Amino acid sequence: MSFLSLNHIEHYYFSKQGYTKALEDISFSVPEGSFISLLGPSGCGKTTLLSIIAGILQSTRGEITLQEKPLSASKSDIGYMLQQDYLFPWKTILDNVTVGPKVQKTETRALKEKAIQMLEDIGLSKVIDSYPQSLSGGMRQRAALVRTLITDPKLLLLDEPFSALDFQTKLKLEDLVSSLLKDFNKTSVLVTHDIGEAIAMSDKIYLMKANPGKIHQVFEVPIEIRNLSPFQARKHIKYQQLFDRVWEELNALESQTAIR
Amino acid sequence: MNHKQLSDSQLFEQYKKQVTSERRNTLLWQIIIFISFFSIWEFASQFGLIDRLIFSSPSQIWTLFLEKLQDGSLWYHLRITLFETIAGFFIGTIAGIILAAILWWSDKLSKVLDPYLVVLNALPKVALGPIIIVAMGPGYFSIITMGAIISVIITTLVVYSAFNEVDVNYVKVLKSFGASKWQYFTEAIFPASLPAMISTFKVNVGLSWVGVIVGEFLVASEGLGYLIVYGFQVFDFTLVLYSLLLVAFFAAIMYQIVEKLENILIKNK
């Protein structure tokens, strides 16, 4: 049974000069508990697609169902993580983390305790009442992760959440996110332009091409890598093989667009 | 090793000393300017280098100040002008922020009203004075309106553009939780624009003094603006300068209060 399914999604951006087709005929489905990646060069419409799945943007054509229901009925089941943490600088970490429940009017005492517990688990116990500007980039992104998970979303959307971090922090956070998502059996969609990250974290990779944004090819990640943590996966021999295949495909795509 | 540590702490001591001495130096110069300004004024006036009738002298103003303090008329006039200015400031600023929020709320309205706002902003508001006074009658109301109207349009424009410049990703975060427009206004747009609002407060402190003093010039029979006009009419420039110094002093105090408010409100920036 498919958990999330996209049927013939198309999206146009209109402007005075005309219109551009950002996405063309995108259809795929994601089984429950799995992790997929949307990989592609910049301008291929990855983030647009993610915004459509999140319900922030309305697609021009096509429909999305989440657990067999149209998307609009299940807004609170989706968690969205952005490229940067976007923690509100005027709120403490705890208030930042509980902003979702506050907006959804489900803020309770028990939930606050859950938030504190989650912050402690993730290693932020010392900064619960601090303001975001006193935290490092990695800590801020971890707080943003707690903010996303606190509403207990069934579907998690990750928009290059590690791209603004330094390499070491990024690897650590990948491991953390991966193990958390496995523990809670979350379904996730990751948008990235980092081939290694896509392979290390996901079960399936959708390679997109630009102009218009379209799914070009689908890669299944070998089962041996899937069960490893992202850090371990990067050392596996099959990781390198898949990396090379994706790399060549991306290169081929680029030279194609260059000729056109 | 020991020697190095010692020199490190010595460097720190040196740095601290330098900072305090710089601060002291600045303060010293400020005091020197203050004292020399008033003493040069006094001497020039005493020795007839400037016209006593027009420029008066600090000692004459001081005598007048003590006199007015004793007969209670200082407090009487000051109270009226202060009240009008503070009321004008609050009404102008709050109305400006509310108007900005309305414009932000409705894209269509802001597009339609755009040229009118530009014209209203360019229009010198004090020129509306006679109309306001005729329409609202000579009294507190029209003077407070003057104090408010002078700052309301500029506040609207500045705060509205601050609302629009808030990073869309903050809104995106809240939208992903299903926030309503009102919710992302109160949770993101408004608090993120607070620094811009505080800076309009600072500008508006000055503007509402202008509005109120001009209003009093035109119509009042009490208040500091009235005293300035009265002093001018009876050629009593001691009275004019006395009122002017009071205005300067209290305008500075209001500005200081706003600055304190800024420190409290945006300490987490």
Coordinates of C-alpha atoms in Angstrom, one line a residue:
Chain A
M1 CA 0.0 0.0 0.0
S2 CA 1.4 3.4 -0.9
F3 CA 1.6 5.9 1.9
L4 CA 2.2 9.0 -0.2
S5 CA 1.4 9.1 -3.9
L6 CA 1.8 11.8 -6.5
N7 CA -0.3 11.6 -9.7
H8 CA 0.8 13.5 -12.7
I9 CA 1.9 16.6 -10.9
E10 CA 2.5 19.6 -13.1
H11 CA 3.4 23.1 -12.1
Y12 CA 3.8 26.4 -14.0
Y13 CA 5.3 29.7 -12.9
F14 CA 3.6 32.6 -14.5
S15 CA 5.1 36.0 -15.0
K16 CA 4.4 39.0 -17.3
Q17 CA 6.9 37.8 -19.9
G18 CA 5.2 34.4 -20.1
Y19 CA 5.3 31.2 -18.2
T20 CA 7.8 28.5 -17.4
K21 CA 7.0 24.9 -16.8
A22 CA 8.7 24.0 -13.5
L23 CA 7.4 20.5 -13.2
E24 CA 6.2 18.0 -15.8
D25 CA 4.2 14.9 -15.2
I26 CA 5.7 13.7 -11.9
S27 CA 4.2 10.5 -10.6
F28 CA 5.6 8.3 -7.9
S29 CA 4.5 6.7 -4.7
V30 CA 6.3 6.2 -1.4
P31 CA 5.6 3.2 0.9
E32 CA 5.2 3.7 4.6
G33 CA 8.4 3.9 6.6
S34 CA 10.7 4.4 3.6
F35 CA 13.1 7.2 2.8
I36 CA 13.4 8.6 -0.7
S37 CA 15.6 11.3 -2.1
L38 CA 15.0 13.8 -4.9
L39 CA 18.3 14.4 -6.4
G40 CA 19.1 16.9 -9.2
P41 CA 20.9 20.0 -10.4
S42 CA 19.8 23.3 -9.2
G43 CA 16.7 24.6 -11.0
C44 CA 15.2 21.2 -11.6
G45 CA 12.2 22.0 -9.4
K46 CA 13.1 19.8 -6.4
T47 CA 12.2 22.5 -3.8
T48 CA 9.0 23.4 -5.8
L49 CA 8.0 19.8 -5.7
L50 CA 8.6 19.5 -2.0
S51 CA 6.6 22.7 -1.3
I52 CA 3.7 21.2 -3.3
I53 CA 3.9 18.0 -1.2
A54 CA 4.0 20.2 2.0
G55 CA 0.8 21.9 0.9
I56 CA 2.5 25.3 0.9
L57 CA 2.2 25.6 -2.9
Q58 CA -0.8 24.5 -4.9
S59 CA 0.2 22.5 -8.1
T60 CA -1.2 23.7 -11.4
R61 CA -2.3 20.1 -12.3
G62 CA -2.4 16.7 -10.7
E63 CA -3.2 15.5 -7.2
I64 CA -1.4 14.1 -4.2
T65 CA -2.8 11.7 -1.7
L66 CA -1.5 10.9 1.7
Q67 CA -2.9 7.6 3.1
E68 CA -5.5 7.5 0.4
K69 CA -6.8 11.0 1.4
P70 CA -6.3 14.2 -0.5
L71 CA -3.5 16.3 0.9
S72 CA -5.5 19.2 2.1
A73 CA -7.2 17.0 4.7
S74 CA -4.0 16.0 6.4
K75 CA -1.9 19.1 6.8
S76 CA -0.8 18.5 10.4
D77 CA 0.6 15.1 9.4
I78 CA 3.5 16.7 7.6
G79 CA 6.7 18.0 9.0
Y80 CA 8.9 20.3 7.0
M81 CA 12.6 21.0 7.5
L82 CA 14.3 23.8 5.6
Q83 CA 17.8 24.5 4.4
Q84 CA 18.5 26.7 7.3
D85 CA 17.0 26.3 10.8
Y86 CA 14.9 29.4 10.7
L87 CA 14.6 29.4 14.5
F88 CA 12.9 32.6 15.6
P89 CA 15.6 34.7 17.2
W90 CA 13.1 36.3 19.7
K91 CA 12.0 33.0 21.1
T92 CA 13.9 30.6 23.5
I93 CA 14.8 27.2 22.2
L94 CA 11.9 25.6 24.1
D95 CA 9.4 28.2 22.7
N96 CA 10.9 27.7 19.2
V97 CA 10.4 23.9 19.5
T98 CA 6.8 24.2 20.6
V99 CA 5.8 26.7 18.0
G100 CA 4.1 24.0 15.9
P101 CA 1.7 22.8 18.7
K102 CA 1.1 26.5 19.6
V103 CA -0.1 27.2 16.1
Q104 CA -2.1 24.0 16.0
K105 CA -3.5 24.9 19.5
T106 CA -2.5 21.5 21.0
E107 CA 0.0 23.0 23.4
T108 CA -0.3 21.2 26.8
R109 CA 1.9 20.7 29.8
A110 CA 2.6 17.2 28.8
L111 CA 3.7 18.3 25.4
K112 CA 6.1 20.8 26.9
E113 CA 7.6 18.0 29.0
K114 CA 7.9 15.9 25.8
A115 CA 9.7 18.8 24.2
I116 CA 12.1 19.1 27.1
Q117 CA 12.7 15.4 27.0
M118 CA 13.4 15.4 23.2
L119 CA 15.8 18.3 23.6
E120 CA 17.6 16.4 26.4
D121 CA 17.8 13.3 24.3
I122 CA 19.3 15.2 21.4
G123 CA 21.9 16.8 23.6
L124 CA 20.5 20.3 24.0
S125 CA 19.6 20.1 27.7
K126 CA 21.8 23.0 28.5
V127 CA 20.3 25.5 26.1
I128 CA 16.6 24.9 26.6
D129 CA 16.1 28.5 27.8
S130 CA 18.7 30.1 25.6
Y131 CA 18.1 32.1 22.5
P132 CA 19.1 30.7 19.1
Q133 CA 21.9 33.1 18.4
S134 CA 24.0 31.6 21.2
L135 CA 23.9 28.2 19.6
S136 CA 26.2 26.7 16.9
G137 CA 24.9 25.8 13.5
G138 CA 24.7 22.1 14.3
M139 CA 22.8 22.7 17.6
R140 CA 20.4 25.0 15.8
Q141 CA 19.6 22.5 13.1
R142 CA 19.1 19.8 15.9
A143 CA 16.6 22.2 17.6
A144 CA 14.9 22.6 14.2
L145 CA 14.7 18.9 14.0
V146 CA 13.0 18.6 17.3
R147 CA 10.6 21.4 16.3
T148 CA 9.7 19.3 13.2
L149 CA 9.3 16.0 15.1
I150 CA 7.3 17.4 18.1
T151 CA 4.0 17.4 16.2
D152 CA 4.6 13.8 15.4
P153 CA 4.3 14.1 11.7
K154 CA 3.7 10.9 9.6
L155 CA 5.5 12.3 6.7
L156 CA 8.8 14.2 6.9
L157 CA 10.0 16.6 4.2
L158 CA 13.7 17.6 4.3
D159 CA 14.8 20.4 2.0
E160 CA 18.6 20.1 2.0
P161 CA 18.6 20.4 5.8
F162 CA 22.4 19.7 6.0
S163 CA 23.6 21.9 3.2
A164 CA 24.5 24.9 5.4
L165 CA 26.6 22.9 7.9
D166 CA 30.2 22.1 8.0
F167 CA 31.1 18.6 6.8
Q168 CA 31.7 17.0 10.2
T169 CA 28.5 18.4 11.7
K170 CA 26.7 17.3 8.6
L171 CA 27.9 13.7 8.9
K172 CA 26.9 13.5 12.6
L173 CA 23.5 15.0 11.9
E174 CA 22.8 12.6 9.1
D175 CA 23.4 9.7 11.4
L176 CA 21.2 11.2 14.1
V177 CA 18.3 12.0 11.7
S178 CA 18.6 8.6 10.1
S179 CA 18.4 6.7 13.4
L180 CA 15.6 8.9 14.7
L181 CA 13.5 8.4 11.6
K182 CA 14.1 4.6 11.7
D183 CA 13.1 4.5 15.4
F184 CA 9.9 6.3 14.9
N185 CA 9.2 4.6 11.5
K186 CA 8.7 7.8 9.7
T187 CA 8.2 8.2 5.9
S188 CA 10.6 10.8 4.6
V189 CA 11.4 12.7 1.4
L190 CA 14.8 14.4 1.2
V191 CA 15.7 17.0 -1.4
T192 CA 19.4 17.3 -2.1
H193 CA 22.1 18.0 -4.7
D194 CA 24.6 15.9 -2.7
I195 CA 24.9 12.5 -4.3
G196 CA 26.6 10.9 -1.3
E197 CA 24.0 12.1 1.1
A198 CA 21.2 10.8 -1.1
I199 CA 22.8 7.3 -1.3
A200 CA 23.8 7.2 2.4
M201 CA 20.4 8.1 3.7
S202 CA 17.7 6.8 1.4
D203 CA 16.1 3.6 0.1
K204 CA 15.3 5.0 -3.3
I205 CA 16.7 8.0 -5.3
Y206 CA 14.7 9.9 -7.9
L207 CA 17.1 11.7 -10.2
M208 CA 15.5 14.8 -11.7
K209 CA 16.4 16.8 -14.7
A210 CA 15.8 20.5 -15.3
N211 CA 13.8 22.5 -17.9
P212 CA 11.2 21.3 -17.3
G213 CA 11.6 19.5 -14.0
K214 CA 11.0 15.8 -14.6
I215 CA 12.0 12.5 -13.1
H216 CA 14.8 11.2 -15.3
Q217 CA 15.8 8.0 -13.6
V218 CA 15.1 6.0 -10.4
F219 CA 17.9 4.3 -8.5
E220 CA 17.2 1.6 -5.9
V221 CA 19.8 1.7 -3.1
P222 CA 21.2 -1.8 -2.4
I223 CA 19.8 -3.4 0.7
E224 CA 23.3 -3.7 2.2
I225 CA 23.7 0.0 2.4
R226 CA 20.1 0.7 3.5
N227 CA 20.5 -1.0 6.8
L228 CA 23.8 0.8 7.7
S229 CA 24.0 4.2 9.3
P230 CA 24.9 7.0 6.8
F231 CA 28.4 7.2 8.1
Q232 CA 29.0 3.4 7.7
A233 CA 27.2 3.4 4.4
R234 CA 29.7 5.8 3.0
K235 CA 32.5 3.2 3.5
H236 CA 30.6 0.3 1.8
I237 CA 31.9 -0.9 -1.6
K238 CA 28.4 -0.7 -3.1
Y239 CA 28.1 2.9 -2.1
Q240 CA 31.0 3.8 -4.3
Q241 CA 29.6 1.8 -7.2
L242 CA 26.2 3.5 -7.0
F243 CA 27.9 6.9 -6.5
D244 CA 29.7 6.4 -9.8
R245 CA 26.6 5.4 -11.7
V246 CA 24.6 8.4 -10.4
W247 CA 27.6 10.7 -11.1
E248 CA 27.8 9.6 -14.7
E249 CA 24.1 10.0 -15.2
L250 CA 24.2 13.5 -13.7
N251 CA 27.1 14.4 -16.0
A252 CA 25.3 13.0 -19.0
L253 CA 22.3 15.2 -18.1
E254 CA 24.4 18.3 -17.8
S255 CA 26.1 17.8 -21.1
Q256 CA 22.8 17.2 -22.7
T257 CA 21.4 20.5 -21.4
A258 CA 24.6 22.2 -22.4
I259 CA 24.2 21.2 -26.0
R260 CA 20.6 22.3 -26.1
Chain B
M1 CA 55.6 30.7 31.1
N2 CA 54.8 32.6 34.2
H3 CA 56.1 35.7 32.6
K4 CA 53.8 35.2 29.6
Q5 CA 50.7 34.8 31.7
L6 CA 51.5 37.9 33.6
S7 CA 51.8 39.9 30.4
D8 CA 48.5 38.5 29.2
S9 CA 46.7 39.8 32.2
Q10 CA 48.6 43.0 32.0
L11 CA 47.5 43.4 28.5
F12 CA 43.9 42.9 29.6
E13 CA 44.3 45.5 32.4
Q14 CA 45.8 47.9 29.9
Y15 CA 42.9 47.3 27.5
K16 CA 40.4 48.0 30.3
K17 CA 42.2 51.1 31.3
Q18 CA 42.2 52.3 27.8
V19 CA 38.4 51.8 27.4
T20 CA 37.6 53.6 30.6
S21 CA 40.0 56.5 29.8
E22 CA 38.4 56.8 26.4
R23 CA 35.0 56.9 27.9
R24 CA 36.1 59.5 30.4
N25 CA 37.7 61.5 27.7
T26 CA 34.4 61.6 25.7
L27 CA 32.4 62.7 28.7
L28 CA 35.0 65.3 29.6
W29 CA 34.7 66.9 26.1
Q30 CA 30.9 66.8 26.3
I31 CA 31.0 68.7 29.6
I32 CA 33.6 71.2 28.3
I33 CA 31.4 72.0 25.3
F34 CA 28.3 72.3 27.5
I35 CA 30.0 74.7 30.0
S36 CA 31.9 76.7 27.4
F37 CA 28.7 77.2 25.3
F38 CA 26.8 78.6 28.3
S39 CA 29.7 80.7 29.6
I40 CA 30.6 82.2 26.3
W41 CA 26.9 83.0 25.8
E42 CA 26.8 84.6 29.3
F43 CA 30.0 86.6 28.8
A44 CA 29.1 87.8 25.3
S45 CA 25.8 89.0 26.6
Q46 CA 27.3 90.7 29.7
F47 CA 29.9 92.6 27.6
G48 CA 27.4 93.5 24.9
L49 CA 29.0 91.4 22.2
I50 CA 25.6 90.1 21.3
D51 CA 22.3 91.9 21.6
R52 CA 20.9 91.2 25.0
L53 CA 17.4 91.9 23.8
I54 CA 17.5 89.1 21.2
F55 CA 19.9 86.5 22.6
S56 CA 19.1 87.1 26.3
S57 CA 21.6 85.3 28.6
P58 CA 21.7 82.1 30.6
S59 CA 21.5 84.0 33.9
Q60 CA 18.3 85.8 32.8
I61 CA 16.8 82.5 31.6
W62 CA 17.8 80.9 34.9
T63 CA 16.1 83.7 36.9
L64 CA 13.0 83.3 34.8
F65 CA 13.1 79.6 35.3
L66 CA 13.2 79.9 39.1
E67 CA 10.4 82.5 39.0
K68 CA 8.2 80.3 36.9
L69 CA 9.0 77.3 39.0
Q70 CA 7.8 79.1 42.1
D71 CA 4.6 80.6 40.7
G72 CA 3.7 77.2 39.3
S73 CA 3.3 78.4 35.7
L74 CA 6.3 76.3 34.5
W75 CA 4.6 73.1 35.4
Y76 CA 1.3 74.4 34.1
H77 CA 2.5 75.0 30.5
L78 CA 5.0 72.1 30.5
R79 CA 2.3 69.7 31.6
I80 CA 0.0 70.7 28.7
T81 CA 2.6 70.5 26.0
L82 CA 4.0 67.2 27.4
F83 CA 0.6 65.6 27.5
E84 CA -0.2 66.7 23.9
T85 CA 3.2 65.5 22.6
I86 CA 3.0 62.1 24.3
A87 CA -0.6 61.6 23.2
G88 CA 0.3 62.7 19.6
F89 CA 3.2 60.4 19.6
F90 CA 1.2 57.3 20.8
I91 CA -1.7 58.0 18.5
G92 CA 0.4 58.6 15.5
T93 CA 2.7 55.6 16.1
I94 CA 0.0 53.2 16.9
A95 CA -2.3 54.3 14.1
G96 CA 0.6 54.0 11.7
I97 CA 1.3 50.5 12.8
I98 CA -2.3 49.5 12.5
L99 CA -2.5 51.0 9.1
A100 CA 0.6 49.2 8.0
A101 CA -0.9 45.9 9.3
I102 CA -4.1 46.5 7.3
L103 CA -2.0 47.2 4.1
W104 CA 0.0 44.1 4.7
W105 CA -3.1 42.1 5.2
S106 CA -4.7 43.2 2.0
D107 CA -2.4 43.2 -1.1
K108 CA -5.1 44.7 -3.2
L109 CA -5.7 47.6 -0.8
S110 CA -2.0 48.4 -0.6
K111 CA -1.7 48.4 -4.4
V112 CA -4.8 50.7 -4.7
L113 CA -3.7 53.1 -2.0
D114 CA 0.0 53.2 -3.0
P115 CA -0.1 56.6 -5.0
Y116 CA -2.2 58.2 -2.3
L117 CA 0.3 57.3 0.4
V118 CA 3.1 58.7 -1.6
V119 CA 1.4 62.0 -2.1
L120 CA 0.3 62.1 1.6
N121 CA 3.9 61.4 2.6
A122 CA 5.3 64.2 0.4
L123 CA 2.7 66.7 1.6
P124 CA 4.0 68.9 4.5
K125 CA 1.5 67.9 7.2
V126 CA 1.8 71.2 9.1
A127 CA 0.2 72.8 6.1
L128 CA -3.0 70.9 7.2
G129 CA -2.9 72.8 10.5
P130 CA -5.4 75.6 9.7
I131 CA -7.9 73.0 8.3
I132 CA -7.5 70.8 11.3
I133 CA -8.0 73.7 13.7
V134 CA -11.1 74.9 11.9
A135 CA -12.5 71.4 11.7
M136 CA -11.8 70.3 15.2
G137 CA -11.9 73.6 17.1
P138 CA -9.1 75.3 18.9
G139 CA -8.1 73.1 21.8
Y140 CA -6.2 70.0 22.8
F141 CA -7.8 67.8 20.2
S142 CA -6.6 69.7 17.2
I143 CA -3.1 70.1 18.7
I144 CA -2.9 66.4 19.5
T145 CA -4.1 65.6 16.0
M146 CA -1.3 67.8 14.6
G147 CA 1.2 65.8 16.7
A148 CA -0.2 62.5 15.5
I149 CA -0.8 63.3 11.8
I150 CA 2.7 64.4 11.2
S151 CA 4.1 61.0 12.0
V152 CA 1.3 58.6 11.0
I153 CA 2.0 58.3 7.3
I154 CA 5.8 57.9 7.5
T155 CA 5.2 55.3 10.3
T156 CA 2.8 53.4 8.0
L157 CA 5.3 53.4 5.1
V158 CA 8.3 52.3 7.1
V159 CA 6.5 49.6 9.1
Y160 CA 4.7 48.3 6.1
S161 CA 8.0 47.9 4.2
A162 CA 9.5 46.2 7.3
F163 CA 6.5 43.7 7.3
N164 CA 7.2 42.9 3.7
E165 CA 10.9 42.4 4.2
V166 CA 10.5 39.6 6.8
D167 CA 12.2 36.5 5.5
V168 CA 9.5 34.4 3.8
N169 CA 11.0 31.2 5.3
Y170 CA 9.8 32.1 8.8
V171 CA 6.3 32.2 7.3
K172 CA 7.1 28.9 5.5
V173 CA 8.0 27.2 8.8
L174 CA 4.6 28.3 10.3
K175 CA 2.7 27.5 7.2
S176 CA 4.0 24.0 7.3
F177 CA 2.3 23.7 10.7
G178 CA -0.9 24.9 9.1
A179 CA -0.8 28.4 10.6
S180 CA -3.5 30.9 9.7
K181 CA -2.6 34.4 8.3
W182 CA -3.3 36.0 11.7
Q183 CA -1.1 33.4 13.4
Y184 CA 1.9 34.0 11.2
F185 CA 1.4 37.7 11.6
T186 CA 1.6 37.5 15.3
E187 CA 4.2 34.8 15.5
A188 CA 6.6 36.0 12.8
I189 CA 5.9 39.2 10.9
F190 CA 5.2 41.4 13.9
P191 CA 8.0 40.3 16.2
A192 CA 10.5 40.3 13.3
S193 CA 9.6 43.9 12.5
L194 CA 10.1 45.1 16.0
P195 CA 13.5 46.7 15.5
A196 CA 12.1 48.8 12.5
M197 CA 9.2 49.8 14.7
I198 CA 11.5 51.0 17.5
S199 CA 13.4 53.1 15.0
T200 CA 10.2 54.8 13.9
F201 CA 9.5 55.5 17.6
K202 CA 12.8 57.4 17.7
V203 CA 11.9 59.5 14.6
N204 CA 8.3 60.0 15.9
V205 CA 9.5 61.5 19.2
G206 CA 11.0 64.4 17.3
L207 CA 8.1 64.7 14.8
S208 CA 5.4 64.8 17.4
W209 CA 7.2 67.7 19.1
V210 CA 7.2 69.5 15.8
G211 CA 3.5 68.9 15.3
V212 CA 2.5 70.0 18.8
I213 CA 4.7 73.1 18.8
V214 CA 3.4 74.2 15.4
G215 CA -0.2 73.4 16.6
E216 CA 0.3 75.6 19.6
F217 CA 1.8 78.4 17.4
L218 CA -1.4 78.5 15.5
V219 CA -4.0 78.3 18.1
A220 CA -3.1 77.7 21.7
S221 CA -3.4 80.0 24.7
E222 CA -1.2 77.7 26.9
G223 CA 1.7 75.4 26.5
L224 CA 5.4 75.9 25.5
G225 CA 4.6 76.6 21.9
Y226 CA 2.2 79.3 23.0
L227 CA 5.0 80.8 25.3
I228 CA 7.4 80.9 22.3
V229 CA 4.8 82.8 20.1
Y230 CA 3.8 85.0 23.0
G231 CA 7.4 85.8 23.8
F232 CA 8.0 86.6 20.2
Q233 CA 5.0 89.0 20.0
V234 CA 6.0 90.9 23.2
F235 CA 9.7 90.8 22.2
D236 CA 10.6 88.9 25.3
F237 CA 13.3 86.5 24.0
T238 CA 14.2 85.3 27.4
L239 CA 10.8 83.7 27.5
V240 CA 11.4 82.2 24.0
L241 CA 14.7 80.8 24.9
Y242 CA 13.5 79.5 28.2
S243 CA 10.7 77.6 26.5
L244 CA 13.1 76.3 23.8
L245 CA 15.5 74.9 26.4
L246 CA 12.6 73.2 28.1
V247 CA 11.5 71.6 24.8
A248 CA 15.0 70.5 24.1
F249 CA 15.4 69.0 27.6
F250 CA 12.2 67.0 27.5
A251 CA 12.6 65.9 23.9
A252 CA 15.9 64.4 24.9
I253 CA 14.3 62.6 27.9
M254 CA 11.6 61.1 25.7
Y255 CA 14.3 59.9 23.3
Q256 CA 16.2 58.3 26.1
I257 CA 13.1 56.5 27.2
V258 CA 12.6 55.1 23.7
E259 CA 16.2 54.0 23.7
K260 CA 15.8 52.2 27.0
L261 CA 12.7 50.6 25.6
E262 CA 14.7 49.4 22.6
N263 CA 17.2 47.8 24.9
I264 CA 14.5 45.9 26.7
L265 CA 12.5 44.8 23.7
I266 CA 15.3 43.7 21.4
K267 CA 17.9 42.4 23.8
N268 CA 17.8 39.0 22.1
K269 CA 18.7 40.2 18.6

